[in-house]
Tab-separated table of N, CA and C in Angstrom:
chain	number	residue	atom	x	y	z
Y	1	SER	N	-3.818	-37.152	71.377
Y	1	SER	CA	-4.151	-36.049	71.807
Y	1	SER	C	-2.976	-34.862	71.065
Y	2	ILE	N	-3.889	-33.621	71.393
Y	2	ILE	CA	-3.154	-32.454	71.229
Y	2	ILE	C	-1.620	-32.705	71.591
Y	3	GLN	N	-1.106	-33.089	72.762
Y	3	GLN	CA	-0.308	-32.746	73.309
Y	3	GLN	C	0.764	-33.440	72.864
Y	4	ALA	N	0.425	-34.973	72.768
Y	4	ALA	CA	1.558	-35.766	72.133
Y	4	ALA	C	1.405	-35.480	70.207
Y	5	SER	N	0.943	-34.857	69.839
Y	5	SER	CA	1.268	-33.891	68.681
Y	5	SER	C	1.787	-32.955	68.395
Y	6	LEU	N	2.061	-32.166	69.446
Y	6	LEU	CA	2.935	-30.950	70.055
Y	6	LEU	C	4.135	-31.586	69.857
Y	7	LEU	N	4.747	-32.687	70.871
Y	7	LEU	CA	5.739	-32.840	71.252
Y	7	LEU	C	6.176	-33.583	69.985
Y	8	LEU	N	5.486	-34.651	69.312
Y	8	LEU	CA	6.425	-35.083	67.978
Y	8	LEU	C	6.563	-33.894	67.001
Y	9	SER	N	6.167	-32.462	66.866
Y	9	SER	CA	6.410	-31.955	66.087
Y	9	SER	C	7.248	-30.915	66.541
Y	10	PHE	N	7.716	-30.671	67.690
Y	10	PHE	CA	8.722	-30.044	68.564
Y	10	PHE	C	9.991	-30.918	67.802
Y	11	LEU	N	9.811	-32.439	68.401
Y	11	LEU	CA	11.362	-33.176	68.277
Y	11	LEU	C	11.476	-33.540	66.613
Y	12	GLY	N	10.456	-33.562	65.747
Y	12	GLY	CA	10.772	-33.398	64.022
Y	12	GLY	C	11.140	-31.875	63.980
Y	13	ILE	N	10.707	-30.801	64.124
Y	13	ILE	CA	11.490	-29.478	63.908
Y	13	ILE	C	12.474	-29.441	64.481
Y	14	SER	N	12.567	-29.735	65.857
Y	14	SER	CA	13.888	-29.502	66.216
Y	14	SER	C	14.906	-30.151	65.461
Y	15	SER	N	14.959	-31.715	64.965
Y	15	SER	CA	15.975	-33.013	64.877
Y	15	SER	C	16.175	-31.753	63.093
Y	16	PHE	N	15.531	-31.301	62.173
Y	16	PHE	CA	15.716	-30.644	61.275
Y	16	PHE	C	16.611	-29.453	61.450
Y	17	VAL	N	16.457	-29.242	62.400
Y	17	VAL	CA	17.168	-27.220	62.582
Y	17	VAL	C	18.448	-28.099	62.922
Y	18	GLY	N	18.090	-29.174	64.067
Y	18	GLY	CA	19.601	-29.472	64.344
Y	18	GLY	C	20.469	-30.310	63.361
Y	19	ARG	N	19.524	-31.072	62.251
Y	19	ARG	CA	20.584	-31.352	60.976
Y	19	ARG	C	20.950	-30.530	60.155
Y	20	ILE	N	20.346	-29.526	60.098
Y	20	ILE	CA	21.091	-28.446	59.353
Y	20	ILE	C	22.281	-27.629	59.936
Y	21	SER	N	22.139	-27.180	60.917
Y	21	SER	CA	22.474	-26.543	61.805
Y	21	SER	C	24.003	-26.899	62.562
Y	22	LEU	N	24.178	-28.476	62.550
Y	22	LEU	CA	25.218	-28.640	63.252
Y	22	LEU	C	26.575	-29.350	62.073
Y	23	GLY	N	25.199	-29.386	61.098
Y	23	GLY	CA	25.959	-29.771	59.490
Y	23	GLY	C	26.834	-29.026	59.197
Y	24	LEU	N	26.180	-27.692	59.142
Y	24	LEU	CA	26.609	-26.248	58.720
Y	24	LEU	C	28.149	-25.860	59.813
Y	25	LEU	N	27.875	-26.144	60.781
Y	25	LEU	CA	28.694	-25.744	61.785
Y	25	LEU	C	29.762	-26.592	61.888
Y	26	SER	N	29.604	-27.968	61.130
Y	26	SER	CA	30.351	-29.090	61.242
Y	26	SER	C	31.993	-28.842	59.933
Y	27	ASP	N	31.865	-27.640	59.316
Y	27	ASP	CA	32.850	-26.764	58.384
Y	27	ASP	C	33.511	-26.052	58.936
Y	28	LYS	N	33.332	-25.519	60.064
Y	28	LYS	CA	33.742	-24.425	60.888
Y	28	LYS	C	34.634	-25.130	61.829
Y	29	ILE	N	34.132	-25.823	62.429
Y	29	ILE	CA	34.461	-26.446	63.972
Y	29	ILE	C	34.621	-28.063	63.476
Y	30	SER	N	35.479	-28.725	64.418
Y	30	SER	CA	36.189	-29.806	64.310
Y	30	SER	C	34.993	-31.039	63.890
Y	31	LYS	N	34.510	-31.617	63.422
Y	31	LYS	CA	33.866	-32.452	62.990
Y	31	LYS	C	33.337	-33.768	64.094
Y	32	ILE	N	34.715	-34.313	65.050
Y	32	ILE	CA	34.670	-34.802	65.662
Y	32	ILE	C	34.251	-34.371	67.129
Y	33	LEU	N	34.638	-33.181	67.248
Y	33	LEU	CA	34.343	-32.180	68.573
Y	33	LEU	C	32.779	-32.367	68.576
Y	34	LEU	N	32.261	-31.687	67.675
Y	34	LEU	CA	30.571	-31.866	67.721
Y	34	LEU	C	29.970	-32.591	67.722
Y	35	PHE	N	30.664	-33.958	67.278
Y	35	PHE	CA	30.054	-35.617	67.185
Y	35	PHE	C	30.095	-36.144	68.930
Y	36	ARG	N	30.936	-35.384	69.627
Y	36	ARG	CA	31.419	-36.106	70.998
Y	36	ARG	C	30.180	-35.337	71.710
Y	37	ILE	N	29.948	-33.928	71.465
Y	37	ILE	CA	29.252	-32.858	72.183
Y	37	ILE	C	27.718	-33.493	71.726
Y	38	SER	N	27.423	-33.666	70.901
Y	38	SER	CA	25.895	-34.254	70.593
Y	38	SER	C	25.879	-35.542	71.171
Y	39	CYS	N	26.687	-36.345	71.658
Y	39	CYS	CA	26.408	-37.751	72.037
Y	39	CYS	C	26.619	-37.201	73.205
Y	40	GLY	N	27.174	-36.534	74.024
Y	40	GLY	CA	27.073	-36.020	75.307
Y	40	GLY	C	25.771	-35.935	75.772
Y	41	ALA	N	25.461	-34.863	75.181
Y	41	ALA	CA	24.071	-33.724	74.846
Y	41	ALA	C	22.885	-34.858	75.403
Y	42	LEU	N	22.681	-36.203	74.350
Y	42	LEU	CA	21.659	-37.012	74.097
Y	42	LEU	C	21.692	-37.902	75.373
Y	43	ALA	N	23.150	-38.133	75.810
Y	43	ALA	CA	23.548	-38.919	76.933
Y	43	ALA	C	22.485	-38.077	78.440
Y	44	ALA	N	22.984	-36.907	78.417
Y	44	ALA	CA	22.894	-35.971	79.880
Y	44	ALA	C	21.101	-35.748	79.482
Y	45	VAL	N	20.657	-35.303	78.264
Y	45	VAL	CA	18.889	-35.080	78.000
Y	45	VAL	C	18.311	-36.548	78.252
Y	46	SER	N	19.131	-37.536	77.890
Y	46	SER	CA	18.128	-38.907	78.476
Y	46	SER	C	18.342	-39.396	79.669
Y	47	PHE	N	19.393	-39.083	80.592
Y	47	PHE	CA	19.582	-39.031	81.754
Y	47	PHE	C	18.193	-38.433	82.828
Y	48	VAL	N	18.271	-37.005	82.209
Y	48	VAL	CA	17.067	-36.103	83.043
Y	48	VAL	C	15.801	-36.859	82.207
Y	49	TRP	N	15.441	-37.293	81.882
Y	49	TRP	CA	14.245	-37.598	81.457
Y	49	TRP	C	13.436	-38.485	82.345
Y	50	PHE	N	14.442	-38.894	83.409
Y	50	PHE	CA	13.491	-39.495	84.053
Y	50	PHE	C	12.882	-38.536	84.984
Y	51	TRP	N	13.274	-37.525	85.343
Y	51	TRP	CA	12.671	-36.910	86.140
Y	51	TRP	C	11.499	-35.656	85.566
Y	52	VAL	N	11.599	-35.604	84.721
Y	52	VAL	CA	10.202	-34.756	83.349
Y	52	VAL	C	9.077	-35.292	83.806
Y	53	ASN	N	7.772	-34.123	84.779
Y	53	ASN	CA	6.713	-35.192	84.566
Y	53	ASN	C	5.960	-33.830	84.298
Y	54	ASN	N	5.874	-33.137	83.641
Y	54	ASN	CA	4.867	-32.149	83.032
Y	54	ASN	C	4.844	-31.845	81.914
Y	55	PHE	N	4.024	-31.217	81.304
Y	55	PHE	CA	4.164	-31.249	79.711
Y	55	PHE	C	5.197	-29.892	79.278
Y	56	ALA	N	5.463	-28.728	80.151
Y	56	ALA	CA	6.660	-27.653	80.193
Y	56	ALA	C	7.880	-28.839	79.955
Y	57	LEU	N	7.959	-29.377	81.039
Y	57	LEU	CA	9.378	-29.954	80.576
Y	57	LEU	C	9.340	-31.121	79.619
Y	58	LEU	N	8.229	-31.785	79.725
Y	58	LEU	CA	8.346	-32.709	78.554
Y	58	LEU	C	8.680	-32.282	76.844
Y	59	SER	N	8.044	-30.697	76.487
Y	59	SER	CA	8.435	-30.043	75.432
Y	59	SER	C	9.772	-30.066	75.483
Y	60	ILE	N	10.322	-29.395	76.370
Y	60	ILE	CA	11.869	-28.776	76.507
Y	60	ILE	C	12.617	-30.012	76.392
Y	61	PHE	N	12.451	-31.362	76.906
Y	61	PHE	CA	13.241	-32.357	76.577
Y	61	PHE	C	13.409	-32.945	75.060
Y	62	SER	N	12.104	-33.028	74.383
Y	62	SER	CA	11.315	-33.309	73.530
Y	62	SER	C	12.286	-32.613	71.832
Y	63	ILE	N	12.567	-30.948	72.270
Y	63	ILE	CA	13.329	-29.853	71.298
Y	63	ILE	C	14.878	-30.618	71.408
Y	64	LEU	N	15.392	-30.448	72.897
Y	64	LEU	CA	17.124	-30.870	72.896
Y	64	LEU	C	17.015	-32.348	72.622
Y	65	TYR	N	16.468	-33.440	72.641
Y	65	TYR	CA	16.600	-34.478	72.226
Y	65	TYR	C	16.456	-34.495	70.793
Y	66	GLY	N	15.287	-33.935	69.893
Y	66	GLY	CA	15.585	-33.678	68.725
Y	66	GLY	C	16.629	-33.178	68.216
Y	67	PHE	N	16.988	-32.090	68.325
Y	67	PHE	CA	17.943	-31.056	67.949
Y	67	PHE	C	19.226	-31.921	68.088
Y	68	PHE	N	19.895	-32.571	69.456
Y	68	PHE	CA	21.020	-33.244	69.153
Y	68	PHE	C	20.983	-34.693	68.905
Y	69	GLY	N	19.729	-35.237	68.818
Y	69	GLY	CA	19.374	-36.402	67.961
Y	69	GLY	C	20.443	-36.133	66.234
Y	70	GLY	N	18.949	-35.121	65.790
Y	70	GLY	CA	19.030	-34.725	64.884
Y	70	GLY	C	20.455	-34.533	63.936
Y	71	GLY	N	21.646	-33.676	64.873
Y	71	GLY	CA	23.050	-33.646	64.854
Y	71	GLY	C	24.258	-34.586	64.756
Y	72	TYR	N	23.422	-35.600	65.800
Y	72	TYR	CA	23.872	-36.888	65.896
Y	72	TYR	C	23.965	-37.834	64.455
Y	73	ILE	N	22.639	-37.768	63.929
Y	73	ILE	CA	22.463	-37.966	62.670
Y	73	ILE	C	23.167	-37.814	61.569
Y	74	SER	N	23.082	-36.442	61.554
Y	74	SER	CA	24.102	-35.820	60.181
Y	74	SER	C	25.766	-36.030	60.580
Y	75	LEU	N	25.987	-35.716	61.776
Y	75	LEU	CA	27.731	-36.268	61.839
Y	75	LEU	C	27.773	-37.538	61.497
Y	76	VAL	N	27.399	-38.587	61.983
Y	76	VAL	CA	27.750	-39.937	61.969
Y	76	VAL	C	28.418	-40.102	60.341
Y	77	PRO	N	27.996	-39.796	59.421
Y	77	PRO	CA	29.106	-39.660	58.225
Y	77	PRO	C	30.161	-39.273	57.925
Y	78	LEU	N	30.231	-38.052	58.166
Y	78	LEU	CA	30.824	-37.364	58.351
Y	78	LEU	C	32.577	-38.028	59.418
Y	79	VAL	N	32.389	-38.466	60.667
Y	79	VAL	CA	32.866	-39.045	61.650
Y	79	VAL	C	33.651	-40.463	60.917
Y	80	LEU	N	32.406	-41.264	60.480
Y	80	LEU	CA	32.969	-42.610	59.586
Y	80	LEU	C	33.638	-42.546	58.766
């Protein structure tokens, strides 16, 4: 359906933005601090997911999860 396509698009685009922006930000701020923030935000967003019950909230969830998930992916090699 159209809504599912939109949610996947939101997730993919925000993941790309998160990878680029948090990767660039890691040059100015501590990499470990950004990694911890990304992990904490992913945990918080995942916890809130249980109360998401409409398309607007699911869109916000998708954008936030994609952004911080992308940041997590880009920061793992820098932290290890």
